[in-house]
Amino acid sequence: MEEDNKPLLDSVRRGSYTDKGSTDSLDRGARRPFHVEHRNIVENDPSERVSAEASVLSSRVHYYSRLTAASDRLLSPPDHVIPCPEELYVYSPLGMAFKVTGGDGGAKNPSIITIFAIWNTMMGTSILSIPWGIKQAGFTLGIILLISMGLLTLYCCLRVLKSPKSIPYIDTSDWEFPDVCKYYFGKFGQWSSLLFSMVSLIGAMVVYWVLMSNFLFNTGKFIYNYAHNVSMSDTEFGTNGSERVICPFPDTGDHKGNCSSGISGLYLNNNNYYYYGNDTSDTAVFDRWWSKTNTIPFYLIILLLPLLNFRSASFFARFTFLGTISVVYLIILVTLKAIRLGFHLEFHWLESTQFYVPEFRLLFPQLTGVLTLAFFIHNCIITLMKSNKHQENNVRDLSVAYLLVGLTYLYVGVLIFAAFPSPPLSKDCIEPNFLDNFPSSDVLVFVARTCLLFQMTTVYPLLGYLVRVQMMSQVFGKHYPSFFHVFTLNIFIVGTGVCMAKYYPNIGSIIRYSGATCGLALVFVFPSLVHMISQKRRGELSWPSAIFHSLLIVLGVANVAGQFFM
Amino acid sequence: MSSTAMKKKVLLMGKSGSGKTSMRSIIFANYIARDTRRLGATIDVEHSHVRFLGNLVLNLWDCGGQDTFMENYFTSQRDNIFRNVEVLIYVFDVESRELEKDMHYYQSCLEAILQNSPDAKVFCLVHKMDLVQEDQRDLIFKEREEDLRRLSRPLACTCFRTSIWDETLYKAWSSIVYQLIPNVQQLETNLRNFAQIIEADEVLLFERATFLVISHYQCKEQRDAHRFEKISNIIKQFKLSCSKLAASFQSMEVRNSNFAAFIDVFTSNTYVMVIMSDPSIPSAATLINIRNARKHFEKLERLDGPKHSLTMRMR
């Protein structure tokens, strides 16, 4: 019987930590069982250090974990059941225990970090199309629309953010907006919110492919021209002088890839460079193999398709800082260009002149379409704001983030539009990708293109991963059903990108169509409907609110209709 | 207990997804295999094959027609299901959005019970209460309880609010088992005498299959109000470990300088746990006392035995 009572920890007990006060509470002569209940470990304090509820919950969790397989979450404690961090203790079998200080659960960030994260996520490639959008809507109308769309989308974003809170009886702490749609609209809501989310993601991926082809082309062109000392200034229509701005499509209004010119002897090849006759010189050979629409989209397949098939995208998530650097560099670039080019603004209110566009144009829906995607963050705002330390400041922080995003877009758009050298060139020349208005020999713009190219190469697999995860888990139930499934999906996405890059590389159109479509559901219709239904269920729906939100839905539909008719 | 006694049933019913399988697993220490968490409804009855309170078998049924196949099967098997029922435990999910439907199915079960086993005891569990905000729980439970009492007439139903994440589940099932033990008050008096004779600090009586505390005696105030559930969890975990080695748990002694605890088989339906705070009393003495008490308590149970089987044969 005596051997049974020998303490298991006897020899260790007499070791080095006898001088630490923490184990003094234990009776030296007593025999201690191996499992020490986390009560009187830390001090000789008779008061309870652990509440009874936490203690019995621990016992329950222990027991329930024996009843199911380790990976089965059927009997896992939900978040609302686990005691708050102040009641959690971590103790080692050697008898020391310490309290968990403050919650780690979800890495709480101060407001400034949250605002920055939202700004960083929202800043996409639509920044390149804002000057074109302002040009399409007219300068004054463009600025008015930018501010109004910003406010509208901010309001809808606030509705999305608050939507899980108004659901009674259910723990919605890990819900995203599609889950809210599923709650209110059933399967239809779940599938349609998934579908529209996919539209925005795949639209973004197609835009990325077109832009990457563009930037890769220009980068290669710059390097080739630099190495072979070829000057392009004779063949491109643009301003003269040190700060060259070009107009890639001077006569025609269309921006399609293939364009023909009737000037005899002059052939406009796919890169829109004039050359004489059947030029078989090195330049022509290079142009044939390094073509923005014919060959480069296919070269990109070799680079990007393998990256899309990676099982996990966490490697690419490390490079998000590149996006910030690119945007900041773009802002600096725009400022420098504006300083060097000066302002060229004339206000013609309704009529268009040779060099200027009216202040109010009928093509304004194109700008609203672009802005819907530019201000789109509604499918992940709930997750982003969950890690905000002071949740009561969510509305304020989101508004500040939208303000900063709006200011950035406004700055870039207005400066490029205003600085566009209008006497030789018409404002109508502003390209959907404003970097296209600078020749490939421009060093500053070359750096911008390279930065953006690199950044997009790292974001593209992330987007592909998001698409894959959402589609596969909804359709097949798991993230990676088999290599074949994932590969087929990737082929489809890449194929769409390549086709668009070859036949219709107008990113302005792609952005506005996909923006208006996904904005219809996720920005205008669903948040308004969800808000109205939840108010109605609580009996709080008033006439002004119903009219206002119905108006929002009508605006969303009009936005989409406007893309097709204008 | 005569072997010709027909097995009486404990029906555990409720809508699909209301938490019956989890509840059974927790109370009876059944391992839930992964595929049990199925996407469809329980098509057939799930027997637990646990000897619960002597001759009771636990049956699980999903109630709340998912499709016409389910409805037809249910109606055609109705008499079969509801015959020989000793206890009906009906589980309501508190966050269910179809209250009307739930009540409708509950009422059809009650009708079937009235027809086939009119003496059955009815218990209603309002489950998943942890999903309700704390300040609203009492209110919501009171509402449901009133509705259920009203709907259950002429049968009397006892309502409990439960959640697997607090002590309410254990207490509800302990109350249920308490009401099912045939001569429980007598057991309690005898238990007190037994405890005082052997000078125990505390004596607990557990139901054998579930380790739910049926009755207890303590001679002084104990600090931990949740000790019953904790002991039950510990022993059930130990039973799970034993069953992995194809061994069965019979008895246990835990001793240190401050106390000695003995857990042993007691009667055919029960286990006993004796806690002695005087370490000078040798284990053998306490074990002899428990052995002698066992004979006495078994006689107590057998006193009710013949009467019990007589009424069954007469039915």
PDB file of C-alpha atoms in Angstrom, chain A residues 48 74 166 247 339:
ATOM      1  CA  GLU A  48     -11.806  30.402  -5.783  1.00  0.00           C
ATOM      2  CA  LEU A  74     -20.798  17.837 -33.370  1.00  0.00           C
ATOM      3  CA  SER A 166     -30.710  41.789 -36.054  1.00  0.00           C
ATOM      4  CA  CYS A 247      -3.381  58.640 -77.786  1.00  0.00           C
ATOM      5  CA  ILE A 339       2.992  68.876 -61.840  1.00  0.00           C
TER       6      ILE A 339
END
